[in-house]
Structure formats: structure tokens, C-alpha cells
Amino acid sequence: MAQKTSPLKTLFDELEETNGDDECKAWLNRAFDSKAELAVFVAGRREGGGTGKYVGFFKGSFNISFRFSFGDGRPDVIIRFPKPGHTATAYRDEKTVNEVQVMEYLRQNTDIPIPRVHSWGLLAESPQHLGPFIIMDYVNGTLLSTILKQPDQDGMVLSPNIDDTTLDKIYYQVAYYIVQLSQLSFASIGAISKDDASSAWHVTGRPLTYNMNELVTVAGYPDDQFPTAPFDRASDYLRSVANEHLIHLWTQRNLADDAEIAQERFIAHPETLQITAVLDFEFTNAMPAEFTYDPPWWLLLSGPEVWLERCAMDEFVTLYEPRMEQFLRALERVETEMALEVKQPGGRSLSTRMRDSWTTGRFWFDYAARKSFDVDTIYWAALHKDGAGIELLDDKARAEMEPFTQIKMEQLKAYEEECTARFSSGDVEDM
């Protein structure tokens, strides 16, 4: 692996991000003003009926959940809405349908602890047209991140003092769930749904991904350029992902601060892309099997791109590899215990495939393929060939680089002028 700290970090389009925040703020005000109506609505959709009492709310990156209790001995419930402005408005119904289907499928085909869904519906069915919703059991518990993170650090950083016995117990449970997930297969790549007549599960929709949502909400990506149907082959899907990165490269106006950075981004993109409850299944799809064969990226809590912005690759590897080995040992224990049930293609174990992914560098390729805003960081730190730059490009690509650089500088100038006009009053509030 190349031992180089990335010089690049893709920033969001501040105009798009502010527009989304403004839309979300206005919607949140409407949602909180509707708490009494929501209590009645939830009671009508919940087994047991009753009169709901508002308890509190939980706000995530893409959703907000309102908790209600009923005093009848049954679990409290939450009603969860995707937040417009943070979830692309055009995708909220699609995202909710996909998530409900995945939750039902996993409840039927695994013993992963999935909260019970009481009811769900689309925008048109919701109170005050607040948006598509899922009403499910509220599950008491502590977030794993709270247990694992270093308490005196901003952001998600795995505590270096975490007890190995605690971590082994957590890794074992997660490994058990991952092995189950690795056994599930579909003939296509995309969103799944159940046929009402046969009760069979199939891939029926395009793969709506986290990356697609981010591109639309904070990069100004033209959403009519996304796929509209499932994929029959992994190669077709990866080709689509490569095209997604390239369109992002050409369309986000503030993607490069100067001509040199624009050229570096141009070089990187084409080369890169040849326990009580498990929650948040949004943007979950049937995906290429090779993604399952990569070791988990979250073993240090924050993703590799966060670490590579603060340290060199060799420092990240020094931190990551011991935790990866600890996780793989837990996975091997699960595989041994489930030997009669676990059947991997080609007879190779999942733990062996994960080690191969890390050794060969496929881990980095697959991770970069799913991360439009971090593909440059990962490319220059992990995939770039030392000493090679423009010379990597063929004649056609070299000819395209100069007009590309000129276009990016023109886009940047127009973007900066709009930002100056928009934010000069200094009255923008933080979320």
C-alpha cells in the first residue's frame, strides 16, 4: 500500500447544504407543533390502541423519531420520519419502503434482533403530510458507540483503553450477524421486496444508496443521472458507480480550490473505479457479494477517511490491524460453531476472504467505490502508485484534463460569487 497522507478532502457544496438545512428547520418546526396529533395517530396505528403520551425525541443524521408511551404494559413506540433537506425529498418514500422491506426480510430469515414494526406508510398517509413514517417498538438500551468511544474525544474514536473482554463479546455478536447476512443471496443487485402472491423475495428496484442521497443533498448532483433499475451483474453495478463518481467530479462546482487540485482529482477518479436491537436499515440493498467479503470498516468507529485526514497510512494500519485480527478471531469462532450451517461459495470461509481483501487491497477499492466524497482521500493514501500522476493517463484522458481544469475553475468562480451574495449578511444559523 502507498504510504501517503491524502492532500485532498472533498467539501460539501455550502449552498446546497444550507438550502437543505433551511428546509429541515422549517419541517422540524411543523413536526414538533404536531406532537399532539401524532400521539393520536400513533395510537390508532398501534396494537392495543389507547392514549399516547409524548416522552421525547431522537434526532439522527437523516431521521427524527418521536417516542410515545401508553401505560398498558406494552413497549413504548416511536414514529420515525426521514427529515426533508437531509434526506432527498424525492427519495423519502422510496427510502422508507426499502427499509421496511429489509426489516421484514431480516426478521424472517435471520435472528438479528429487529424492532417490531407496528405500521408504516407513505407521505400521502401521514399526519399534516409530514412524510413517510415507520411506527415501531422503542427498544431500551445503550448505543454501542457510547460504550466503545473515547469519552474525551470529539467524534467517533475507539477508546484505546477498551477492555479486550468487552470488545471480544461485542465482536462475537456482530460477527454472528455478519455470517448470517453473508448467507443471504439474490440474483440481482438492488432494493428487495416480497411478492404478495407467492411470499417470495426478489430484487425489484434500483439500489438507492447513502452515497446517492449525499450527492443530491449536499453536492448538487443531477438526480436524473442515477440508475432507475436493478443490476443483473456486479460489473454493471460497479461501472455505474464509476460513472456516478465521474459525474460528481464534473458537476460539483467547489470540488477543487485551484487548478492543481482539479488535476489531482481528475487523475484519481478514473483509476480508482475499474445487540438488543440492530437499527437503521435505510439505504440497505442486495449488493455485490465482494462487499460482504471485506473486513468491517468501522472497527475504529470512524471510517478510514477520517483517520487518513489526521495521520499517515502506516499509522492507521498500526491502529486498525490489531482490531481487525481481534474481530476475525471472533468471526472464526462463530464459523467453527456454525460449521454445519455456514456454506460459502468455493468452500472458503468468510474470515479467509476478509483477510484476502485486506492483504490484496480490495478493501480499499470497495470502500472507495461507495464513497464519492472520500474517494480522493482513499485513492491518494491507499491506491495511488508512488511517483505516478499524469503519466498514468492515456492520451485521451490527458487531452480532457485541460478543459476539465478550466471548467472547474469557472464553476468555482461562479460558486464563490453566489456564496458571497448568499452569506454576506451573516445571518445564517447552524443546525
PDB file of C-alpha atoms in Angstrom, residues 4-179:
ATOM      1  CA  LYS A   4       0.971   8.778   1.738  1.00  0.00           C
ATOM      2  CA  THR A   5      -1.274  11.167   3.625  1.00  0.00           C
ATOM      3  CA  SER A   6      -4.032  12.477   1.376  1.00  0.00           C
ATOM      4  CA  PRO A   7      -3.790  16.147   0.326  1.00  0.00           C
ATOM      5  CA  LEU A   8      -7.459  16.214  -0.643  1.00  0.00           C
ATOM      6  CA  LYS A   9     -10.733  16.464   1.202  1.00  0.00           C
ATOM      7  CA  THR A  10     -13.981  16.868  -0.681  1.00  0.00           C
ATOM      8  CA  LEU A  11     -16.158  19.538   0.899  1.00  0.00           C
ATOM      9  CA  PHE A  12     -19.906  19.771   0.580  1.00  0.00           C
ATOM     10  CA  ASP A  13     -21.488  22.417  -1.592  1.00  0.00           C
ATOM     11  CA  GLU A  14     -22.236  25.018   1.092  1.00  0.00           C
ATOM     12  CA  LEU A  15     -25.168  26.459  -0.844  1.00  0.00           C
ATOM     13  CA  GLU A  16     -26.835  23.061  -1.253  1.00  0.00           C
ATOM     14  CA  GLU A  17     -26.133  22.168   2.374  1.00  0.00           C
ATOM     15  CA  THR A  18     -27.610  25.454   3.631  1.00  0.00           C
ATOM     16  CA  ASN A  19     -30.701  25.038   1.454  1.00  0.00           C
ATOM     17  CA  GLY A  20     -31.177  21.569   2.916  1.00  0.00           C
ATOM     18  CA  ASP A  21     -30.698  22.818   6.487  1.00  0.00           C
ATOM     19  CA  ASP A  22     -33.248  25.599   5.937  1.00  0.00           C
ATOM     20  CA  GLU A  23     -35.773  23.098   4.559  1.00  0.00           C
ATOM     21  CA  CYS A  24     -35.168  20.782   7.517  1.00  0.00           C
ATOM     22  CA  LYS A  25     -35.536  23.564  10.129  1.00  0.00           C
ATOM     23  CA  ALA A  26     -38.909  24.612   8.755  1.00  0.00           C
ATOM     24  CA  TRP A  27     -40.094  20.992   8.654  1.00  0.00           C
ATOM     25  CA  LEU A  28     -38.894  20.281  12.218  1.00  0.00           C
ATOM     26  CA  ASN A  29     -40.946  23.200  13.497  1.00  0.00           C
ATOM     27  CA  ARG A  30     -44.047  21.724  11.860  1.00  0.00           C
ATOM     28  CA  ALA A  31     -43.287  18.266  13.234  1.00  0.00           C
ATOM     29  CA  PHE A  32     -42.857  19.437  16.836  1.00  0.00           C
ATOM     30  CA  ASP A  33     -46.026  21.502  16.595  1.00  0.00           C
ATOM     31  CA  SER A  34     -47.860  18.292  15.614  1.00  0.00           C
ATOM     32  CA  LYS A  35     -46.914  16.180  18.684  1.00  0.00           C
ATOM     33  CA  ALA A  36     -50.492  16.004  19.997  1.00  0.00           C
ATOM     34  CA  GLU A  37     -51.829  14.922  16.619  1.00  0.00           C
ATOM     35  CA  LEU A  38     -49.017  12.389  16.308  1.00  0.00           C
ATOM     36  CA  ALA A  39     -49.962  10.845  19.675  1.00  0.00           C
ATOM     37  CA  VAL A  40     -53.492  10.205  18.405  1.00  0.00           C
ATOM     38  CA  PHE A  41     -52.241   8.953  15.049  1.00  0.00           C
ATOM     39  CA  VAL A  42     -49.767   6.520  16.617  1.00  0.00           C
ATOM     40  CA  ALA A  43     -52.412   5.179  18.997  1.00  0.00           C
ATOM     41  CA  GLY A  44     -54.657   4.421  16.027  1.00  0.00           C
ATOM     42  CA  ARG A  45     -51.912   2.513  14.260  1.00  0.00           C
ATOM     43  CA  ARG A  46     -50.634   0.631  17.303  1.00  0.00           C
ATOM     44  CA  GLU A  47     -51.817  -2.710  18.616  1.00  0.00           C
ATOM     45  CA  GLY A  48     -53.790  -2.035  21.772  1.00  0.00           C
ATOM     46  CA  GLY A  49     -54.840   1.499  20.872  1.00  0.00           C
ATOM     47  CA  GLY A  50     -55.008   3.650  23.995  1.00  0.00           C
ATOM     48  CA  THR A  51     -53.994   7.234  24.630  1.00  0.00           C
ATOM     49  CA  GLY A  52     -50.434   8.148  23.817  1.00  0.00           C
ATOM     50  CA  LYS A  53     -48.204  10.331  25.978  1.00  0.00           C
ATOM     51  CA  TYR A  54     -45.277  12.136  24.354  1.00  0.00           C
ATOM     52  CA  VAL A  55     -41.989  11.135  26.016  1.00  0.00           C
ATOM     53  CA  GLY A  56     -39.254  12.693  23.897  1.00  0.00           C
ATOM     54  CA  PHE A  57     -37.477  12.638  20.568  1.00  0.00           C
ATOM     55  CA  PHE A  58     -34.320  11.264  18.981  1.00  0.00           C
ATOM     56  CA  LYS A  59     -32.650  13.052  16.088  1.00  0.00           C
ATOM     57  CA  GLY A  60     -30.222  11.343  13.739  1.00  0.00           C
ATOM     58  CA  SER A  61     -28.495  12.392  10.560  1.00  0.00           C
ATOM     59  CA  PHE A  62     -31.441  11.537   8.314  1.00  0.00           C
ATOM     60  CA  ASN A  63     -34.400  10.836  10.605  1.00  0.00           C
ATOM     61  CA  ILE A  64     -36.227  12.109  13.652  1.00  0.00           C
ATOM     62  CA  SER A  65     -38.190   9.839  15.966  1.00  0.00           C
ATOM     63  CA  PHE A  66     -40.905  10.806  18.457  1.00  0.00           C
ATOM     64  CA  ARG A  67     -41.400   8.443  21.416  1.00  0.00           C
ATOM     65  CA  PHE A  68     -44.811   7.771  22.971  1.00  0.00           C
ATOM     66  CA  SER A  69     -45.845   5.675  25.970  1.00  0.00           C
ATOM     67  CA  PHE A  70     -49.282   4.162  26.659  1.00  0.00           C
ATOM     68  CA  GLY A  71     -49.144   2.805  30.191  1.00  0.00           C
ATOM     69  CA  ASP A  72     -50.615  -0.592  29.301  1.00  0.00           C
ATOM     70  CA  GLY A  73     -47.514  -2.713  29.817  1.00  0.00           C
ATOM     71  CA  ARG A  74     -46.648  -2.905  26.145  1.00  0.00           C
ATOM     72  CA  PRO A  75     -43.379  -1.369  24.923  1.00  0.00           C
ATOM     73  CA  ASP A  76     -43.261   2.318  24.144  1.00  0.00           C
ATOM     74  CA  VAL A  77     -43.312   3.058  20.435  1.00  0.00           C
ATOM     75  CA  ILE A  78     -41.641   5.565  18.183  1.00  0.00           C
ATOM     76  CA  ILE A  79     -42.797   7.104  14.952  1.00  0.00           C
ATOM     77  CA  ARG A  80     -39.860   7.875  12.721  1.00  0.00           C
ATOM     78  CA  PHE A  81     -39.794  10.290   9.808  1.00  0.00           C
ATOM     79  CA  PRO A  82     -36.978  10.956   7.319  1.00  0.00           C
ATOM     80  CA  LYS A  83     -36.012  14.630   7.540  1.00  0.00           C
ATOM     81  CA  PRO A  84     -36.502  16.571   4.283  1.00  0.00           C
ATOM     82  CA  GLY A  85     -33.426  18.535   3.332  1.00  0.00           C
ATOM     83  CA  HIS A  86     -31.201  15.865   4.882  1.00  0.00           C
ATOM     84  CA  THR A  87     -32.941  13.047   3.060  1.00  0.00           C
ATOM     85  CA  ALA A  88     -33.595  13.986  -0.553  1.00  0.00           C
ATOM     86  CA  THR A  89     -37.287  14.908  -0.701  1.00  0.00           C
ATOM     87  CA  ALA A  90     -37.805  12.840  -3.830  1.00  0.00           C
ATOM     88  CA  TYR A  91     -36.335   9.766  -2.115  1.00  0.00           C
ATOM     89  CA  ARG A  92     -38.183   9.759   1.231  1.00  0.00           C
ATOM     90  CA  ASP A  93     -40.989   7.416   0.157  1.00  0.00           C
ATOM     91  CA  GLU A  94     -38.576   5.130  -1.680  1.00  0.00           C
ATOM     92  CA  LYS A  95     -36.180   5.009   1.260  1.00  0.00           C
ATOM     93  CA  THR A  96     -38.941   4.130   3.708  1.00  0.00           C
ATOM     94  CA  VAL A  97     -40.418   1.372   1.558  1.00  0.00           C
ATOM     95  CA  ASN A  98     -36.981  -0.164   1.069  1.00  0.00           C
ATOM     96  CA  GLU A  99     -36.182  -0.066   4.773  1.00  0.00           C
ATOM     97  CA  VAL A 100     -39.467  -1.674   5.860  1.00  0.00           C
ATOM     98  CA  GLN A 101     -38.971  -4.459   3.332  1.00  0.00           C
ATOM     99  CA  VAL A 102     -35.419  -5.133   4.554  1.00  0.00           C
ATOM    100  CA  MET A 103     -36.556  -5.217   8.186  1.00  0.00           C
ATOM    101  CA  GLU A 104     -39.301  -7.745   7.394  1.00  0.00           C
ATOM    102  CA  TYR A 105     -36.931  -9.879   5.321  1.00  0.00           C
ATOM    103  CA  LEU A 106     -34.302  -9.983   8.078  1.00  0.00           C
ATOM    104  CA  ARG A 107     -36.906 -10.834  10.751  1.00  0.00           C
ATOM    105  CA  GLN A 108     -37.971 -13.785   8.580  1.00  0.00           C
ATOM    106  CA  ASN A 109     -34.545 -15.023   7.552  1.00  0.00           C
ATOM    107  CA  THR A 110     -32.177 -14.268  10.454  1.00  0.00           C
ATOM    108  CA  ASP A 111     -32.312 -13.986  14.231  1.00  0.00           C
ATOM    109  CA  ILE A 112     -30.843 -10.479  14.187  1.00  0.00           C
ATOM    110  CA  PRO A 113     -32.872  -8.531  16.781  1.00  0.00           C
ATOM    111  CA  ILE A 114     -35.026  -6.238  14.652  1.00  0.00           C
ATOM    112  CA  PRO A 115     -37.592  -3.980  16.366  1.00  0.00           C
ATOM    113  CA  ARG A 116     -41.209  -4.909  15.652  1.00  0.00           C
ATOM    114  CA  VAL A 117     -42.893  -2.656  13.108  1.00  0.00           C
ATOM    115  CA  HIS A 118     -46.497  -1.841  14.015  1.00  0.00           C
ATOM    116  CA  SER A 119     -47.332   0.223  10.962  1.00  0.00           C
ATOM    117  CA  TRP A 120     -45.812   2.268   8.209  1.00  0.00           C
ATOM    118  CA  GLY A 121     -46.972   4.487   5.405  1.00  0.00           C
ATOM    119  CA  LEU A 122     -46.026   6.965   2.726  1.00  0.00           C
ATOM    120  CA  LEU A 123     -46.171  10.758   2.590  1.00  0.00           C
ATOM    121  CA  ALA A 124     -49.806  10.837   1.479  1.00  0.00           C
ATOM    122  CA  GLU A 125     -50.916   8.824   4.539  1.00  0.00           C
ATOM    123  CA  SER A 126     -49.080  10.848   7.177  1.00  0.00           C
ATOM    124  CA  PRO A 127     -50.477  13.488   9.560  1.00  0.00           C
ATOM    125  CA  GLN A 128     -50.044  17.000   8.163  1.00  0.00           C
ATOM    126  CA  HIS A 129     -48.242  15.357   5.237  1.00  0.00           C
ATOM    127  CA  LEU A 130     -45.117  15.277   7.389  1.00  0.00           C
ATOM    128  CA  GLY A 131     -43.692  12.440   5.348  1.00  0.00           C
ATOM    129  CA  PRO A 132     -43.392   8.679   5.126  1.00  0.00           C
ATOM    130  CA  PHE A 133     -43.207   7.043   8.546  1.00  0.00           C
ATOM    131  CA  ILE A 134     -42.413   3.839  10.422  1.00  0.00           C
ATOM    132  CA  ILE A 135     -44.069   3.097  13.769  1.00  0.00           C
ATOM    133  CA  MET A 136     -42.041   0.525  15.721  1.00  0.00           C
ATOM    134  CA  ASP A 137     -41.263  -0.627  19.244  1.00  0.00           C
ATOM    135  CA  TYR A 138     -38.955   1.580  21.265  1.00  0.00           C
ATOM    136  CA  VAL A 139     -36.013  -0.515  22.479  1.00  0.00           C
ATOM    137  CA  ASN A 140     -34.274   0.374  25.741  1.00  0.00           C
ATOM    138  CA  GLY A 141     -30.511   0.150  25.585  1.00  0.00           C
ATOM    139  CA  THR A 142     -27.206   1.967  25.252  1.00  0.00           C
ATOM    140  CA  LEU A 143     -25.640   2.722  21.905  1.00  0.00           C
ATOM    141  CA  LEU A 144     -22.571   0.580  21.263  1.00  0.00           C
ATOM    142  CA  SER A 145     -20.732   3.726  20.203  1.00  0.00           C
ATOM    143  CA  THR A 146     -21.276   5.129  23.722  1.00  0.00           C
ATOM    144  CA  ILE A 147     -19.599   2.046  25.179  1.00  0.00           C
ATOM    145  CA  LEU A 148     -16.738   1.934  22.711  1.00  0.00           C
ATOM    146  CA  LYS A 149     -15.826   5.546  22.051  1.00  0.00           C
ATOM    147  CA  GLN A 150     -13.087   7.522  23.754  1.00  0.00           C
ATOM    148  CA  PRO A 151     -15.052   9.864  26.036  1.00  0.00           C
ATOM    149  CA  ASP A 152     -12.739  12.878  25.865  1.00  0.00           C
ATOM    150  CA  GLN A 153     -12.551  12.965  22.050  1.00  0.00           C
ATOM    151  CA  ASP A 154     -14.747  14.804  19.579  1.00  0.00           C
ATOM    152  CA  GLY A 155     -16.263  12.494  17.021  1.00  0.00           C
ATOM    153  CA  MET A 156     -16.116   8.719  16.969  1.00  0.00           C
ATOM    154  CA  VAL A 157     -12.747   7.414  18.161  1.00  0.00           C
ATOM    155  CA  LEU A 158     -12.375   3.915  19.584  1.00  0.00           C
ATOM    156  CA  SER A 159     -11.091   4.099  23.132  1.00  0.00           C
ATOM    157  CA  PRO A 160      -7.520   2.761  23.318  1.00  0.00           C
ATOM    158  CA  ASN A 161      -8.337   1.579  26.859  1.00  0.00           C
ATOM    159  CA  ILE A 162     -11.314  -0.554  25.870  1.00  0.00           C
ATOM    160  CA  ASP A 163     -11.301  -3.850  27.723  1.00  0.00           C
ATOM    161  CA  ASP A 164     -10.490  -6.753  25.394  1.00  0.00           C
ATOM    162  CA  THR A 165     -13.074  -8.985  27.069  1.00  0.00           C
ATOM    163  CA  THR A 166     -15.776  -6.398  26.370  1.00  0.00           C
ATOM    164  CA  LEU A 167     -14.644  -5.968  22.795  1.00  0.00           C
ATOM    165  CA  ASP A 168     -14.471  -9.739  22.224  1.00  0.00           C
ATOM    166  CA  LYS A 169     -18.063 -10.111  23.407  1.00  0.00           C
ATOM    167  CA  ILE A 170     -19.265  -7.342  21.090  1.00  0.00           C
ATOM    168  CA  TYR A 171     -17.235  -8.571  18.105  1.00  0.00           C
ATOM    169  CA  TYR A 172     -18.559 -12.107  18.583  1.00  0.00           C
ATOM    170  CA  GLN A 173     -22.167 -10.946  18.399  1.00  0.00           C
ATOM    171  CA  VAL A 174     -21.567  -8.729  15.379  1.00  0.00           C
ATOM    172  CA  ALA A 175     -19.606 -11.489  13.645  1.00  0.00           C
ATOM    173  CA  TYR A 176     -22.545 -13.851  14.222  1.00  0.00           C
ATOM    174  CA  TYR A 177     -24.879 -11.396  12.491  1.00  0.00           C
ATOM    175  CA  ILE A 178     -22.456 -10.807   9.625  1.00  0.00           C
ATOM    176  CA  VAL A 179     -22.138 -14.545   8.978  1.00  0.00           C
TER     177      VAL A 179
END
